[in-house]
Amino acid sequence: MKIKNIFNKKMVFSFEVFPPKNTSSVDVIYRTLDELGDLKPDFISVTYSAGGSGNSQLALDITQKIKSKGITPVLHLPCINYTREQIDYTLEQAKNCGIENILALRGDINPNIPPVEEFLHASDLIEYLKQKGDFDIAAACYPEGHPDADSLDEDIKNLKIKVEAGADHLISQLFFDNEYFFNFREKTAKAGINVPIEAGIMPVVNKNQIERMVTTCGASLPHKFVKIMQKYEHNPEALRDAGIAYAINQIVDLAAGDVDGIHLYTMNNAYVAGKISEAVAGIIKFDEA
Ligand code: FAD
């Protein structure tokens, strides 16, 4: 099933998982996929290393496992550290696994790995993918602007290049203040970008995640979010419940604003994805054609 065909039928609801670094956790991720599959998302996307971590085969194995559950998999494919030959090899394997949907990415530039420079931007990979087969192509977008861009307007100009190269739909970076998303959507529409945009939602449910949010993710942390995290950071159960509730509130507000879809960064946590799915089930079904 090509993802682009789902958007005109309903609000898309999808999950993201990542391959564990530790191979002894493979059984755990497979059990998690069983539980996530039971929640019947429209698709599950699988992250792929931008180079260096060596978990690429596992990413492909995970997509096969997702497919065997009757759920559509989406393979992430970063290009900055890969040669054309390496990309061809992955695409060949993807085709053998029956993968029709690819999230085309540049990947983060690692200061310790000089970029291969055969594909400089996601748009270069998208042009290449168009020649290589009949893939449904997703691309990433950034409601607060990509950190490498001088401004949100410049980033949106570059996003338009990606869409014109052939991206069928977009998945956003996580954000905690919906106003950034709504403002971004208005700006992209004015710029003539008219493909569906899924909103990326990350439930923050443990202390490690809070620390990571503060130090690495470029997303703004609204006062109300910081207040909740500060109040519950020393009580794991309360923090988990508060993080789930915050994500649900974001989703309800986005759905009321006619978002095209919600992409849940599950962090491989089926319990959290389950609680959120259950809470928003009626909302996701609301406008099904
Ligand atoms: P690009 O679209 O190439 O953009 C990067 C920068 O270049 C931006 O500043 C943009 O404004 C500019 N730019 C874009 N196109 C052009 C152009 N044609 N000319 C000039 N400038 C241009 N990383 C991984 O390694 N593995 C993953 O699985 C993964 N999954 C992700 C999933 C999602 C939903 C998101 C939002 C991100 C994901 N990332 C992943 C991270 C992503 O690779 C990084 O954010 C990376 O820094 C940018 O990737 P991109 O595809 O958006 O790059």
mmCIF file of C-alpha atoms and ligand atoms in Angstrom:
data_model
loop_
_atom_site.group_PDB
_atom_site.id
_atom_site.type_symbol
_atom_site.label_atom_id
_atom_site.label_comp_id
_atom_site.label_asym_id
_atom_site.label_seq_id
_atom_site.Cartn_x
_atom_site.Cartn_y
_atom_site.Cartn_z
ATOM 1 C CA MET A 1 0.000 0.000 0.000
ATOM 2 C CA LYS A 2 1.390 3.398 -0.958
ATOM 3 C CA ILE A 3 1.054 5.855 1.928
ATOM 4 C CA LYS A 4 0.052 8.802 -0.318
ATOM 5 C CA ASN A 5 -3.216 6.988 -1.088
ATOM 6 C CA ILE A 6 -4.252 6.917 2.577
ATOM 7 C CA PHE A 7 -4.278 10.693 3.100
ATOM 8 C CA ASN A 8 -7.373 11.344 1.007
ATOM 9 C CA LYS A 9 -9.332 8.727 2.965
ATOM 10 C CA LYS A 10 -8.538 9.635 6.560
ATOM 11 C CA MET A 11 -6.273 11.373 9.030
ATOM 12 C CA VAL A 12 -3.158 9.180 8.945
ATOM 13 C CA PHE A 13 -1.909 7.745 12.244
ATOM 14 C CA SER A 14 1.560 6.215 12.131
ATOM 15 C CA PHE A 15 4.391 5.060 14.381
ATOM 16 C CA GLU A 16 8.174 5.240 14.234
ATOM 17 C CA VAL A 17 10.560 2.658 15.697
ATOM 18 C CA PHE A 18 14.341 2.333 15.695
ATOM 19 C CA PRO A 19 16.528 -0.793 15.494
ATOM 20 C CA PRO A 20 18.178 -1.464 18.872
ATOM 21 C CA LYS A 21 21.966 -0.892 18.948
ATOM 22 C CA ASN A 22 22.416 -3.994 21.051
ATOM 23 C CA THR A 23 21.716 -7.181 19.087
ATOM 24 C CA SER A 24 20.643 -8.952 22.292
ATOM 25 C CA SER A 25 17.580 -6.638 22.266
ATOM 26 C CA VAL A 26 16.322 -8.018 18.945
ATOM 27 C CA ASP A 27 13.740 -10.255 20.639
ATOM 28 C CA VAL A 28 12.503 -7.241 22.600
ATOM 29 C CA ILE A 29 11.951 -5.131 19.469
ATOM 30 C CA TYR A 30 10.138 -8.028 17.773
ATOM 31 C CA ARG A 31 7.786 -8.327 20.772
ATOM 32 C CA THR A 32 7.288 -4.551 20.694
ATOM 33 C CA LEU A 33 6.404 -4.766 16.983
ATOM 34 C CA ASP A 34 3.795 -7.422 17.754
ATOM 35 C CA GLU A 35 2.185 -5.064 20.272
ATOM 36 C CA LEU A 36 2.458 -2.009 17.998
ATOM 37 C CA GLY A 37 1.001 -4.008 15.088
ATOM 38 C CA ASP A 38 -2.036 -4.887 17.218
ATOM 39 C CA LEU A 39 -2.756 -1.134 17.472
ATOM 40 C CA LYS A 40 -3.290 -1.107 13.667
ATOM 41 C CA PRO A 41 -1.434 2.086 12.724
ATOM 42 C CA ASP A 42 -1.559 3.132 9.044
ATOM 43 C CA PHE A 43 2.170 2.476 8.796
ATOM 44 C CA ILE A 44 5.265 1.931 10.917
ATOM 45 C CA SER A 45 8.475 3.631 9.837
ATOM 46 C CA VAL A 46 11.908 2.283 10.721
ATOM 47 C CA THR A 47 14.909 4.554 11.236
ATOM 48 C CA TYR A 48 18.171 3.788 9.426
ATOM 49 C CA SER A 49 21.660 4.708 10.457
ATOM 50 C CA ALA A 50 23.187 7.686 8.661
ATOM 51 C CA GLY A 51 26.373 5.578 8.617
ATOM 52 C CA GLY A 52 28.617 4.042 11.217
ATOM 53 C CA SER A 53 26.306 2.065 13.511
ATOM 54 C CA GLY A 54 26.045 -1.064 11.339
ATOM 55 C CA ASN A 55 22.388 -1.752 12.157
ATOM 56 C CA SER A 56 21.153 -1.386 8.569
ATOM 57 C CA GLN A 57 20.411 -5.083 8.077
ATOM 58 C CA LEU A 58 18.346 -5.060 11.264
ATOM 59 C CA ALA A 59 16.336 -2.092 9.931
ATOM 60 C CA LEU A 60 15.443 -4.181 6.873
ATOM 61 C CA ASP A 61 14.631 -7.229 9.023
ATOM 62 C CA ILE A 62 12.318 -5.046 11.104
ATOM 63 C CA THR A 63 10.487 -3.796 8.003
ATOM 64 C CA GLN A 64 9.887 -7.431 7.016
ATOM 65 C CA LYS A 65 8.541 -8.231 10.463
ATOM 66 C CA ILE A 66 6.166 -5.244 10.193
ATOM 67 C CA LYS A 67 4.979 -6.449 6.795
ATOM 68 C CA SER A 68 4.370 -9.947 8.155
ATOM 69 C CA LYS A 69 1.966 -8.360 10.682
ATOM 70 C CA GLY A 70 -0.081 -6.933 7.784
ATOM 71 C CA ILE A 71 1.097 -3.362 8.495
ATOM 72 C CA THR A 72 2.732 -1.166 5.844
ATOM 73 C CA PRO A 73 6.420 -0.480 6.596
ATOM 74 C CA VAL A 74 8.294 2.680 5.634
ATOM 75 C CA LEU A 75 12.081 2.493 5.410
ATOM 76 C CA HIS A 76 14.042 5.636 6.337
ATOM 77 C CA LEU A 77 16.982 6.168 3.987
ATOM 78 C CA PRO A 78 19.623 8.795 4.832
ATOM 79 C CA CYS A 79 22.073 9.488 1.990
ATOM 80 C CA ILE A 80 24.879 11.833 3.068
ATOM 81 C CA ASN A 81 27.352 9.098 4.044
ATOM 82 C CA TYR A 82 26.474 6.587 1.346
ATOM 83 C CA THR A 83 27.739 6.080 -2.191
ATOM 84 C CA ARG A 84 25.383 5.540 -5.114
ATOM 85 C CA GLU A 85 26.380 1.853 -5.074
ATOM 86 C CA GLN A 86 25.483 1.518 -1.391
ATOM 87 C CA ILE A 87 22.130 3.224 -1.968
ATOM 88 C CA ASP A 88 21.494 0.900 -4.953
ATOM 89 C CA TYR A 89 22.270 -2.121 -2.779
ATOM 90 C CA THR A 90 19.844 -0.985 -0.046
ATOM 91 C CA LEU A 91 17.148 -0.244 -2.625
ATOM 92 C CA GLU A 92 17.594 -3.683 -4.127
ATOM 93 C CA GLN A 93 17.184 -5.248 -0.694
ATOM 94 C CA ALA A 94 14.194 -3.015 0.028
ATOM 95 C CA LYS A 95 12.544 -4.112 -3.215
ATOM 96 C CA ASN A 96 13.201 -7.764 -2.304
ATOM 97 C CA CYS A 97 11.443 -7.144 1.020
ATOM 98 C CA GLY A 98 8.472 -5.654 -0.872
ATOM 99 C CA ILE A 99 9.048 -2.138 0.488
ATOM 100 C CA GLU A 100 7.148 0.479 -1.524
ATOM 101 C CA ASN A 101 7.513 3.432 0.847
ATOM 102 C CA ILE A 102 10.752 5.306 1.572
ATOM 103 C CA LEU A 103 11.433 8.302 3.812
ATOM 104 C CA ALA A 104 14.251 10.028 1.914
ATOM 105 C CA LEU A 105 16.686 11.884 4.168
ATOM 106 C CA ARG A 106 20.040 13.607 4.087
ATOM 107 C CA GLY A 107 21.017 12.424 7.590
ATOM 108 C CA ASP A 108 22.846 14.459 10.202
ATOM 109 C CA ILE A 109 26.388 15.480 9.317
ATOM 110 C CA ASN A 110 28.741 13.747 11.739
ATOM 111 C CA PRO A 111 31.888 15.846 12.353
ATOM 112 C CA ASN A 112 33.871 12.581 12.616
ATOM 113 C CA ILE A 113 32.679 11.139 9.290
ATOM 114 C CA PRO A 114 33.512 13.175 6.143
ATOM 115 C CA PRO A 115 30.369 13.115 3.934
ATOM 116 C CA VAL A 116 30.608 10.974 0.777
ATOM 117 C CA GLU A 117 29.034 13.918 -1.119
ATOM 118 C CA GLU A 118 27.401 11.883 -3.877
ATOM 119 C CA PHE A 119 24.046 13.036 -2.487
ATOM 120 C CA LEU A 120 24.292 16.404 -0.726
ATOM 121 C CA HIS A 121 20.628 16.856 0.147
ATOM 122 C CA ALA A 122 17.515 14.757 0.539
ATOM 123 C CA SER A 123 16.305 16.369 -2.714
ATOM 124 C CA ASP A 124 19.219 14.709 -4.589
ATOM 125 C CA LEU A 125 18.197 11.317 -3.199
ATOM 126 C CA ILE A 126 14.558 11.937 -4.093
ATOM 127 C CA GLU A 127 15.484 12.695 -7.737
ATOM 128 C CA TYR A 128 17.512 9.480 -7.761
ATOM 129 C CA LEU A 129 14.714 7.414 -6.205
ATOM 130 C CA LYS A 130 12.322 8.624 -8.906
ATOM 131 C CA GLN A 131 14.626 7.004 -11.502
ATOM 132 C CA LYS A 132 15.041 3.804 -9.517
ATOM 133 C CA GLY A 133 11.465 2.626 -9.133
ATOM 134 C CA ASP A 134 7.883 3.385 -8.317
ATOM 135 C CA PHE A 135 8.387 4.278 -4.653
ATOM 136 C CA ASP A 136 6.078 6.366 -2.513
ATOM 137 C CA ILE A 137 8.472 9.015 -1.194
ATOM 138 C CA ALA A 138 8.189 10.833 2.122
ATOM 139 C CA ALA A 139 10.549 13.596 3.288
ATOM 140 C CA ALA A 140 11.267 15.342 6.579
ATOM 141 C CA CYS A 141 10.205 18.881 7.468
ATOM 142 C CA TYR A 142 10.896 21.182 10.399
ATOM 143 C CA PRO A 143 8.138 23.359 11.926
ATOM 144 C CA GLU A 144 10.782 25.457 13.728
ATOM 145 C CA GLY A 145 13.224 25.367 10.790
ATOM 146 C CA HIS A 146 16.143 22.960 10.269
ATOM 147 C CA PRO A 147 19.142 23.933 12.459
ATOM 148 C CA ASP A 148 21.444 24.303 9.387
ATOM 149 C CA ALA A 149 19.121 26.822 7.697
ATOM 150 C CA ASP A 150 19.537 30.566 8.340
ATOM 151 C CA SER A 151 15.788 31.039 8.765
ATOM 152 C CA LEU A 152 12.488 29.213 8.603
ATOM 153 C CA ASP A 153 11.731 30.979 5.304
ATOM 154 C CA GLU A 154 14.987 29.723 3.779
ATOM 155 C CA ASP A 155 14.260 26.202 5.030
ATOM 156 C CA ILE A 156 10.789 26.317 3.470
ATOM 157 C CA LYS A 157 12.323 27.409 0.129
ATOM 158 C CA ASN A 158 14.568 24.338 0.327
ATOM 159 C CA LEU A 159 11.605 22.183 1.346
ATOM 160 C CA LYS A 160 9.894 23.256 -1.852
ATOM 161 C CA ILE A 161 12.879 21.912 -3.831
ATOM 162 C CA LYS A 162 12.364 18.559 -2.079
ATOM 163 C CA VAL A 163 8.679 18.488 -2.887
ATOM 164 C CA GLU A 164 9.278 19.517 -6.507
ATOM 165 C CA ALA A 165 11.871 16.732 -6.757
ATOM 166 C CA GLY A 166 9.054 14.276 -5.980
ATOM 167 C CA ALA A 167 8.299 13.988 -2.243
ATOM 168 C CA ASP A 168 4.715 12.745 -2.003
ATOM 169 C CA HIS A 169 4.173 13.729 1.632
ATOM 170 C CA LEU A 170 6.082 15.109 4.616
ATOM 171 C CA ILE A 171 6.693 14.039 8.211
ATOM 172 C CA SER A 172 7.589 16.750 10.682
ATOM 173 C CA GLN A 173 10.276 16.938 13.307
ATOM 174 C CA LEU A 174 8.881 16.723 16.848
ATOM 175 C CA PHE A 175 7.584 19.882 18.511
ATOM 176 C CA PHE A 176 5.900 20.661 21.816
ATOM 177 C CA ASP A 177 4.062 23.845 20.907
ATOM 178 C CA ASN A 178 1.393 23.316 18.253
ATOM 179 C CA GLU A 179 1.481 26.984 17.280
ATOM 180 C CA TYR A 180 4.832 26.355 15.555
ATOM 181 C CA PHE A 181 3.210 23.620 13.475
ATOM 182 C CA PHE A 182 0.159 25.692 12.530
ATOM 183 C CA ASN A 183 2.352 28.675 11.591
ATOM 184 C CA PHE A 184 4.627 26.391 9.531
ATOM 185 C CA ARG A 185 1.641 24.864 7.727
ATOM 186 C CA GLU A 186 0.371 28.313 6.802
ATOM 187 C CA LYS A 187 3.800 29.332 5.483
ATOM 188 C CA THR A 188 4.255 26.130 3.464
ATOM 189 C CA ALA A 189 0.804 26.562 1.895
ATOM 190 C CA LYS A 190 1.704 30.167 0.937
ATOM 191 C CA ALA A 191 4.967 28.869 -0.566
ATOM 192 C CA GLY A 192 2.929 26.522 -2.796
ATOM 193 C CA ILE A 193 3.745 23.304 -0.937
ATOM 194 C CA ASN A 194 0.557 21.308 -1.125
ATOM 195 C CA VAL A 195 1.482 17.742 -0.185
ATOM 196 C CA PRO A 196 0.118 16.265 3.081
ATOM 197 C CA ILE A 197 2.120 17.021 6.228
ATOM 198 C CA GLU A 198 2.082 14.665 9.192
ATOM 199 C CA ALA A 199 2.833 16.175 12.594
ATOM 200 C CA GLY A 200 5.605 14.404 14.532
ATOM 201 C CA ILE A 201 4.669 13.869 18.184
ATOM 202 C CA MET A 202 7.111 12.615 20.781
ATOM 203 C CA PRO A 203 5.639 11.629 24.156
ATOM 204 C CA VAL A 204 8.273 12.526 26.749
ATOM 205 C CA VAL A 205 7.864 9.887 29.437
ATOM 206 C CA ASN A 206 11.173 9.543 31.251
ATOM 207 C CA LYS A 207 13.980 11.632 32.678
ATOM 208 C CA ASN A 208 16.579 10.613 30.060
ATOM 209 C CA GLN A 209 14.305 11.903 27.355
ATOM 210 C CA ILE A 210 13.874 15.254 29.146
ATOM 211 C CA GLU A 211 17.643 15.678 29.339
ATOM 212 C CA ARG A 212 18.020 14.794 25.660
ATOM 213 C CA MET A 213 15.263 17.240 24.717
ATOM 214 C CA VAL A 214 16.976 20.058 26.558
ATOM 215 C CA THR A 215 20.446 19.429 25.131
ATOM 216 C CA THR A 216 20.023 18.084 21.595
ATOM 217 C CA CYS A 217 16.603 18.603 20.068
ATOM 218 C CA GLY A 218 16.129 22.056 18.573
ATOM 219 C CA ALA A 219 12.431 22.113 19.605
ATOM 220 C CA SER A 220 11.243 24.996 21.797
ATOM 221 C CA LEU A 221 10.062 23.915 25.211
ATOM 222 C CA PRO A 222 6.921 25.881 26.158
ATOM 223 C CA HIS A 223 6.532 27.059 29.746
ATOM 224 C CA LYS A 224 3.641 24.679 30.411
ATOM 225 C CA PHE A 225 5.753 21.698 29.209
ATOM 226 C CA VAL A 226 8.753 22.690 31.363
ATOM 227 C CA LYS A 227 6.481 23.158 34.400
ATOM 228 C CA ILE A 228 5.037 19.649 34.006
ATOM 229 C CA MET A 229 8.453 18.050 33.499
ATOM 230 C CA GLN A 230 9.942 19.868 36.511
ATOM 231 C CA LYS A 231 7.070 18.866 38.761
ATOM 232 C CA TYR A 232 7.160 15.147 37.925
ATOM 233 C CA GLU A 233 10.789 14.474 36.896
ATOM 234 C CA HIS A 234 11.525 12.565 40.127
ATOM 235 C CA ASN A 235 8.440 10.357 39.984
ATOM 236 C CA PRO A 236 8.652 7.948 37.018
ATOM 237 C CA GLU A 237 4.978 6.936 37.077
ATOM 238 C CA ALA A 238 3.667 10.499 37.308
ATOM 239 C CA LEU A 239 6.122 11.676 34.635
ATOM 240 C CA ARG A 240 5.056 8.863 32.287
ATOM 241 C CA ASP A 241 1.364 9.694 32.750
ATOM 242 C CA ALA A 242 1.970 13.437 32.370
ATOM 243 C CA GLY A 243 3.999 12.862 29.168
ATOM 244 C CA ILE A 244 1.246 10.673 27.718
ATOM 245 C CA ALA A 245 -1.419 13.248 28.622
ATOM 246 C CA TYR A 246 0.639 16.087 27.071
ATOM 247 C CA ALA A 247 0.994 14.153 23.795
ATOM 248 C CA ILE A 248 -2.741 13.342 23.747
ATOM 249 C CA ASN A 249 -3.591 17.036 24.237
ATOM 250 C CA GLN A 250 -1.293 17.978 21.373
ATOM 251 C CA ILE A 251 -2.939 15.392 19.100
ATOM 252 C CA VAL A 252 -6.495 16.487 19.976
ATOM 253 C CA ASP A 253 -5.620 20.115 19.233
ATOM 254 C CA LEU A 254 -3.870 19.203 15.946
ATOM 255 C CA ALA A 255 -6.822 17.059 14.845
ATOM 256 C CA ALA A 256 -9.202 19.933 15.608
ATOM 257 C CA GLY A 257 -6.942 22.018 13.340
ATOM 258 C CA ASP A 258 -7.407 19.463 10.504
ATOM 259 C CA VAL A 259 -3.896 18.023 10.551
ATOM 260 C CA ASP A 260 -3.248 15.535 7.712
ATOM 261 C CA GLY A 261 -1.738 12.970 10.050
ATOM 262 C CA ILE A 262 0.034 12.198 13.307
ATOM 263 C CA HIS A 263 3.390 10.414 13.340
ATOM 264 C CA LEU A 264 4.134 9.106 16.812
ATOM 265 C CA TYR A 265 7.800 8.758 17.759
ATOM 266 C CA THR A 266 7.158 5.667 19.888
ATOM 267 C CA MET A 267 10.748 5.281 21.174
ATOM 268 C CA ASN A 268 9.958 1.535 20.917
ATOM 269 C CA ASN A 269 7.553 1.871 23.851
ATOM 270 C CA ALA A 270 4.382 -0.082 23.046
ATOM 271 C CA TYR A 271 2.759 0.737 26.401
ATOM 272 C CA VAL A 272 2.910 4.479 25.713
ATOM 273 C CA ALA A 273 1.826 4.084 22.068
ATOM 274 C CA GLY A 274 -1.063 1.900 23.285
ATOM 275 C CA LYS A 275 -2.300 4.432 25.843
ATOM 276 C CA ILE A 276 -2.176 7.260 23.298
ATOM 277 C CA SER A 277 -3.824 5.188 20.539
ATOM 278 C CA GLU A 278 -6.623 4.179 22.879
ATOM 279 C CA ALA A 279 -7.236 7.779 23.981
ATOM 280 C CA VAL A 280 -7.428 9.170 20.439
ATOM 281 C CA ALA A 281 -9.075 6.215 18.644
ATOM 282 C CA GLY A 282 -12.398 8.022 18.116
ATOM 283 C CA ILE A 283 -10.630 11.152 16.863
ATOM 284 C CA ILE A 284 -8.552 9.191 14.353
ATOM 285 C CA LYS A 285 -11.698 7.474 13.038
ATOM 286 C CA PHE A 286 -13.788 10.692 13.025
ATOM 287 C CA ASP A 287 -13.347 11.770 9.398
ATOM 288 C CA GLU A 288 -12.761 8.360 7.779
ATOM 289 C CA ALA A 289 -14.319 8.374 4.312
HETATM 290 P P1 FAD B 1 17.726 18.097 3.784
HETATM 291 O O1 FAD B 1 16.345 18.151 3.237
HETATM 292 O O2 FAD B 1 18.811 17.825 2.827
HETATM 293 O O3 FAD B 1 17.974 19.488 4.556
HETATM 294 C C1 FAD B 1 19.150 19.707 5.301
HETATM 295 C C2 FAD B 1 19.506 21.196 5.265
HETATM 296 O O4 FAD B 1 19.846 21.579 3.929
HETATM 297 C C3 FAD B 1 18.359 22.115 5.673
HETATM 298 O O5 FAD B 1 18.914 23.203 6.377
HETATM 299 C C4 FAD B 1 17.752 22.570 4.362
HETATM 300 O O6 FAD B 1 17.175 23.879 4.474
HETATM 301 C C5 FAD B 1 18.942 22.562 3.418
HETATM 302 N N1 FAD B 1 18.578 22.115 2.058
HETATM 303 C C6 FAD B 1 17.722 21.107 1.736
HETATM 304 N N2 FAD B 1 17.674 20.922 0.404
HETATM 305 C C7 FAD B 1 18.513 21.842 -0.137
HETATM 306 C C8 FAD B 1 18.897 22.134 -1.471
HETATM 307 N N3 FAD B 1 18.424 21.431 -2.511
HETATM 308 N N4 FAD B 1 19.801 23.141 -1.662
HETATM 309 C C9 FAD B 1 20.310 23.838 -0.608
HETATM 310 N N5 FAD B 1 19.971 23.600 0.682
HETATM 311 C C10 FAD B 1 19.094 22.605 0.916
HETATM 312 N N6 FAD B 1 18.387 10.720 10.460
HETATM 313 C C11 FAD B 1 18.970 9.501 10.279
HETATM 314 O O7 FAD B 1 20.196 9.421 10.195
HETATM 315 N N7 FAD B 1 18.231 8.355 10.195
HETATM 316 C C12 FAD B 1 16.874 8.375 10.246
HETATM 317 O O8 FAD B 1 16.218 7.326 10.158
HETATM 318 C C13 FAD B 1 16.209 9.646 10.430
HETATM 319 N N8 FAD B 1 14.863 9.749 10.473
HETATM 320 C C14 FAD B 1 14.258 10.986 10.562
HETATM 321 C C15 FAD B 1 12.869 11.073 10.512
HETATM 322 C C16 FAD B 1 12.220 12.314 10.580
HETATM 323 C C17 FAD B 1 10.705 12.375 10.504
HETATM 324 C C18 FAD B 1 12.989 13.503 10.739
HETATM 325 C C19 FAD B 1 12.299 14.843 10.867
HETATM 326 C C20 FAD B 1 14.378 13.420 10.794
HETATM 327 C C21 FAD B 1 15.028 12.173 10.692
HETATM 328 N N9 FAD B 1 16.426 12.053 10.706
HETATM 329 C C22 FAD B 1 17.037 10.818 10.552
HETATM 330 C C23 FAD B 1 17.252 13.242 10.931
HETATM 331 C C24 FAD B 1 17.618 13.960 9.590
HETATM 332 O O9 FAD B 1 18.425 13.120 8.819
HETATM 333 C C25 FAD B 1 18.347 15.246 9.982
HETATM 334 O O10 FAD B 1 17.447 16.165 10.544
HETATM 335 C C26 FAD B 1 19.202 15.891 8.897
HETATM 336 O O11 FAD B 1 20.018 16.897 9.516
HETATM 337 C C27 FAD B 1 18.432 16.561 7.778
HETATM 338 O O12 FAD B 1 17.831 15.653 6.975
HETATM 339 P P2 FAD B 1 16.834 16.152 5.801
HETATM 340 O O13 FAD B 1 16.463 14.964 5.026
HETATM 341 O O14 FAD B 1 15.767 16.998 6.348
HETATM 342 O O15 FAD B 1 17.874 17.060 4.964
#
